[in-house]
Coordinates of C-alpha atoms in Angstrom, one line a residue:
M1 CA 19.5 -0.5 11.2
T2 CA 18.1 1.6 8.3
R3 CA 17.3 -0.5 5.2
T4 CA 17.2 1.2 1.7
D5 CA 14.5 0.2 -0.8
F6 CA 14.1 1.6 -4.4
V7 CA 11.2 2.9 -6.5
F8 CA 11.9 2.9 -10.2
L9 CA 10.1 4.8 -12.8
L10 CA 10.5 3.4 -16.3
R11 CA 9.1 5.8 -18.9
G12 CA 7.4 4.9 -22.1
D13 CA 4.0 4.9 -23.8
S14 CA 2.7 3.2 -20.5
P15 CA 5.0 4.2 -17.7
I16 CA 5.8 1.7 -15.2
I17 CA 6.3 2.2 -11.5
L18 CA 8.3 -0.6 -9.8
H19 CA 8.0 -0.5 -5.9
P20 CA 8.6 -2.7 -2.9
F21 CA 5.1 -2.7 -1.5
D22 CA 4.1 -6.1 -2.8
T23 CA 6.4 -8.1 -0.4
G24 CA 6.3 -8.6 3.4
D25 CA 9.9 -7.5 4.1
V26 CA 9.3 -3.8 3.9
F27 CA 6.3 -3.9 6.2
E28 CA 8.1 -5.7 9.0
D29 CA 10.7 -3.0 9.3
A30 CA 8.6 0.0 8.2
D31 CA 10.2 2.4 10.8
Q32 CA 13.6 1.6 9.5
V33 CA 12.8 2.0 5.8
A34 CA 14.4 4.6 3.5
I35 CA 13.1 4.8 -0.1
Q36 CA 15.2 6.1 -3.0
G37 CA 13.6 6.9 -6.3
R38 CA 15.3 6.5 -9.6
F39 CA 14.4 7.5 -13.3
G40 CA 16.1 7.8 -16.6
T41 CA 18.1 10.8 -17.6
G42 CA 16.7 13.4 -20.1
E43 CA 13.4 15.2 -19.5
S44 CA 13.1 16.3 -15.9
L45 CA 10.5 14.6 -13.7
R46 CA 7.4 16.6 -13.6
D47 CA 4.7 14.1 -12.2
A48 CA 6.3 13.4 -8.7
D49 CA 3.1 14.3 -7.0
S50 CA 1.0 11.8 -9.0
I51 CA 3.8 9.1 -8.5
R52 CA 3.6 9.7 -4.7
T53 CA -0.2 9.4 -4.8
E54 CA 0.0 6.1 -6.5
L55 CA 2.8 5.0 -4.2
Y56 CA 0.5 5.8 -1.2
A57 CA -2.2 3.6 -2.7
R58 CA 0.0 0.8 -3.5
M59 CA 1.6 0.8 0.0
E60 CA -1.7 1.0 1.8
K61 CA -3.1 -1.9 -0.2
G62 CA 0.1 -3.9 0.3
T63 CA 0.0 -3.2 4.1
R64 CA -3.5 -4.2 4.4
R65 CA -2.8 -7.5 2.4
H66 CA 0.3 -8.2 4.6
Y67 CA -1.6 -7.9 8.0
L68 CA -4.6 -9.7 6.8
N69 CA -2.5 -12.6 5.5
K70 CA -0.5 -12.9 8.7
G71 CA -3.6 -13.8 10.8
Y72 CA -5.7 -15.4 8.1
Y73 CA -5.5 -19.0 9.3
L74 CA -6.2 -18.1 12.9
R75 CA -9.2 -16.1 11.8
L76 CA -10.3 -19.0 9.6
A77 CA -9.9 -21.4 12.6
A78 CA -11.8 -19.1 14.9
A79 CA -14.7 -18.7 12.4
A80 CA -14.9 -22.5 12.0
I81 CA -14.9 -23.1 15.7
T82 CA -17.7 -20.4 16.1
F83 CA -19.7 -22.2 13.3
I84 CA -19.5 -25.5 15.0
A85 CA -20.3 -24.1 18.5
A86 CA -23.3 -22.1 17.2
Y87 CA -24.6 -25.1 15.2
L88 CA -24.3 -27.5 18.1
F89 CA -25.8 -25.0 20.5
L90 CA -28.8 -24.2 18.2
S91 CA -29.3 -28.0 17.4
I92 CA -29.2 -29.2 21.0
V93 CA -30.4 -26.2 23.1
V94 CA -32.9 -24.4 20.8
R95 CA -35.8 -26.3 19.4
D96 CA -37.3 -25.0 16.1
P97 CA -39.9 -26.3 13.7
V98 CA -37.3 -26.4 10.7
P99 CA -34.5 -28.6 11.7
I100 CA -30.9 -27.9 10.3
I101 CA -31.9 -24.9 8.1
D102 CA -31.8 -22.4 10.8
E103 CA -28.8 -23.9 12.5
L104 CA -26.8 -23.7 9.3
G105 CA -27.8 -20.2 8.5
L106 CA -27.3 -18.7 12.0
G107 CA -24.0 -20.7 12.3
V108 CA -22.7 -19.2 9.0
L109 CA -23.7 -15.7 10.2
A110 CA -21.9 -16.1 13.4
A111 CA -18.8 -17.5 11.8
A112 CA -18.9 -14.6 9.3
A113 CA -19.2 -12.0 12.1
V114 CA -16.3 -13.5 13.9
F115 CA -14.1 -13.6 10.8
F116 CA -14.8 -10.1 9.5
G117 CA -14.8 -8.7 13.0
S118 CA -11.2 -10.0 13.5
E119 CA -10.2 -8.5 10.2
R120 CA -11.5 -5.1 11.3
R121 CA -9.4 -5.5 14.5
A122 CA -6.4 -6.3 12.7
L123 CA -6.7 -3.3 10.4
S124 CA -7.3 -0.9 13.3
S125 CA -4.4 -2.3 15.3
Q126 CA -1.5 0.0 16.4
R127 CA 0.9 -2.1 14.4
H128 CA -1.0 -1.8 11.1
L129 CA -1.6 2.0 11.6
G130 CA 2.0 2.5 12.7
T131 CA 3.3 0.8 9.6
V132 CA 1.1 2.9 7.3
L133 CA 2.3 6.0 9.0
S134 CA 6.0 5.1 8.9
L135 CA 5.8 4.1 5.1
R136 CA 3.9 7.4 4.3
R137 CA 6.7 9.2 5.9
A138 CA 9.2 7.3 3.9
I139 CA 7.3 8.0 0.7
D140 CA 7.0 11.7 1.6
A141 CA 10.9 11.7 1.8
V142 CA 11.5 10.1 -1.6
Y143 CA 13.7 12.0 -3.8
F144 CA 14.0 11.0 -7.5
N145 CA 17.5 10.9 -9.0
E146 CA 18.5 10.1 -12.6
S147 CA 20.0 6.7 -13.0
R148 CA 22.3 5.2 -15.7
V149 CA 20.8 1.7 -14.7
V150 CA 17.2 2.9 -15.7
D151 CA 18.8 4.4 -18.9
L152 CA 20.2 1.0 -19.8
V153 CA 17.0 -0.9 -19.3
E154 CA 15.0 1.8 -21.1
A155 CA 17.3 1.7 -24.1
W156 CA 17.4 -2.1 -24.2
R157 CA 13.6 -2.3 -23.9
D158 CA 13.1 0.3 -26.7
E159 CA 15.6 -1.6 -28.9
A160 CA 13.6 -4.8 -28.3
L161 CA 10.3 -2.9 -29.1
A162 CA 11.9 -2.0 -32.4
L163 CA 13.6 -5.2 -33.4
G164 CA 11.2 -7.8 -31.7
P165 CA 12.6 -11.0 -29.9
A166 CA 15.6 -11.0 -32.2
A167 CA 16.9 -8.1 -30.2
F168 CA 18.1 -10.8 -27.8
Y169 CA 21.0 -11.6 -30.2
K170 CA 22.2 -8.0 -30.4
T171 CA 25.2 -7.2 -28.3
D172 CA 26.3 -3.7 -27.0
A173 CA 29.3 -2.2 -29.0
A174 CA 30.9 -1.6 -25.6
K175 CA 29.8 -3.6 -22.5
P176 CA 28.5 -1.4 -19.8
V177 CA 30.4 -1.6 -16.5
L178 CA 28.6 -0.6 -13.2
G179 CA 29.9 0.9 -10.0
E180 CA 29.2 -0.7 -6.7
E181 CA 26.3 1.7 -6.0
E182 CA 24.8 1.1 -9.5
K183 CA 25.2 -2.6 -8.9
A184 CA 23.0 -2.2 -5.8
E185 CA 20.4 -0.4 -8.0
A186 CA 20.5 -2.9 -10.6
A187 CA 20.2 -5.9 -8.1
A188 CA 17.1 -4.0 -6.6
L189 CA 15.6 -3.5 -10.1
C190 CA 16.1 -7.1 -11.1
A191 CA 14.4 -8.2 -7.9
L192 CA 11.4 -6.0 -8.6
L193 CA 11.2 -7.2 -12.2
A194 CA 11.5 -10.8 -11.1
R195 CA 8.6 -10.3 -8.7
R196 CA 6.6 -8.7 -11.6
W197 CA 6.7 -11.9 -13.6
K198 CA 6.5 -14.4 -10.7
A199 CA 3.2 -15.7 -12.2
A200 CA 4.8 -15.9 -15.7
P201 CA 7.2 -18.9 -15.5
V202 CA 8.2 -18.3 -19.2
V203 CA 10.6 -15.6 -18.0
A204 CA 12.3 -18.0 -15.6
E205 CA 12.4 -20.5 -18.4
L206 CA 14.2 -17.9 -20.7
Y207 CA 16.6 -17.2 -17.9
D208 CA 17.4 -20.7 -17.3
A209 CA 17.9 -21.3 -21.0
V210 CA 20.4 -18.3 -21.1
I211 CA 22.4 -19.8 -18.2
D212 CA 22.5 -23.2 -20.0
G213 CA 23.6 -21.4 -23.2
R214 CA 20.7 -22.4 -25.2
V215 CA 18.0 -19.9 -26.3
P216 CA 16.2 -21.2 -29.5
G217 CA 14.1 -18.8 -31.4
A218 CA 11.0 -20.8 -30.6
L219 CA 11.4 -19.9 -26.8
L220 CA 11.8 -16.1 -27.6
D221 CA 8.7 -16.4 -29.8
K222 CA 6.9 -18.1 -26.9
V223 CA 7.9 -15.3 -24.5
A224 CA 6.6 -12.7 -27.0
R225 CA 3.2 -14.6 -27.3
R226 CA 2.7 -15.1 -23.5
L227 CA 3.7 -11.6 -22.4
G228 CA 2.9 -9.4 -25.3
D229 CA 5.4 -7.1 -27.1
A230 CA 5.9 -4.6 -24.4
E231 CA 6.4 -7.0 -21.4
C232 CA 8.5 -9.2 -23.7
A233 CA 10.8 -6.3 -24.5
L234 CA 11.1 -5.5 -20.8
A235 CA 11.8 -9.0 -20.0
L236 CA 14.7 -9.2 -22.6
A237 CA 16.1 -5.9 -21.0
Y238 CA 15.9 -7.6 -17.5
I239 CA 17.7 -10.7 -18.8
R240 CA 20.6 -8.4 -20.1
L241 CA 20.7 -6.5 -16.8
I242 CA 21.1 -9.6 -14.6
P243 CA 24.9 -10.3 -15.4
L244 CA 25.7 -6.5 -14.7
A245 CA 23.9 -6.7 -11.4
V246 CA 25.8 -9.6 -10.1
G247 CA 29.2 -8.7 -11.7
V248 CA 29.3 -11.7 -14.0
A249 CA 30.8 -11.5 -17.5
D250 CA 28.9 -12.5 -20.6

C-alpha cells in the first residue's frame, strides 16, 4: 500500500524545507513512498531543482544514519568480542618484550577494523542501496502545489515576527476551516514541526500550557529567549495550526 509523505517549503528570509527523511518510517517502506510538495501561494516556485538537490542530500544522510543505527549494537558487540579475543590471544600466545601495551594497541586496531568494516558492509548492502534508489525516484516525482495550510502558517509566523510573543493573544477575525485533505496536510506539517523541536522541550511546555488554559507572558518570553525570534514565531504558528489539524475548536 502506497504511503504519502509531504515536503513543505516555508518561505521567508531564511527558507525552511521540512521533509520526512529524519525518521525511520520512510526508510522501511521506501518502495511504497509517494512524496507531495507544498508551498505557499503567490510567487511561483522557481528553485525546484535546488530544493530537490537538498532533498537528495537530506535523504541520503537520513538513510545512512538509519541503516547504521539499525545494526549499531551488533557491530559494537562484535568489536568488543574481537578486542577481547585479540587481547587474550596476544597476551597468552604471542610473547613480546613490552607487556600489555602491544596487546591493547593491536586489540583496539582489530576491534576498529571489525566495527568500520561492518559499517561499510551495511552501507553497501542491497537494502541500503535499494532504499536510496527508491527514495531518489520518489523525490524525482515530487510536484509542488500551492497550499492554503502553508499560507496560514506563513501568515501567522510573519504576524508573530512583527508583534513578538504577544501575537499569541491575537485571534483570527474569521476562524479558518480546513477540508479533509487540508487536515491531512496540516497534520503532516505539525508532525514535521514537532520533530523539528524535539530537542527543545520549551515548545512542548508551551503546548501543554495552552491545553491547560494557562499561558503566562513569562512562558512566551522564555520561548522567545530559548528559540530566537524566527523560531519562536514559527512555534507560535505551529501552536495555532494544531487545533485545525485535529479538528478541535478553540
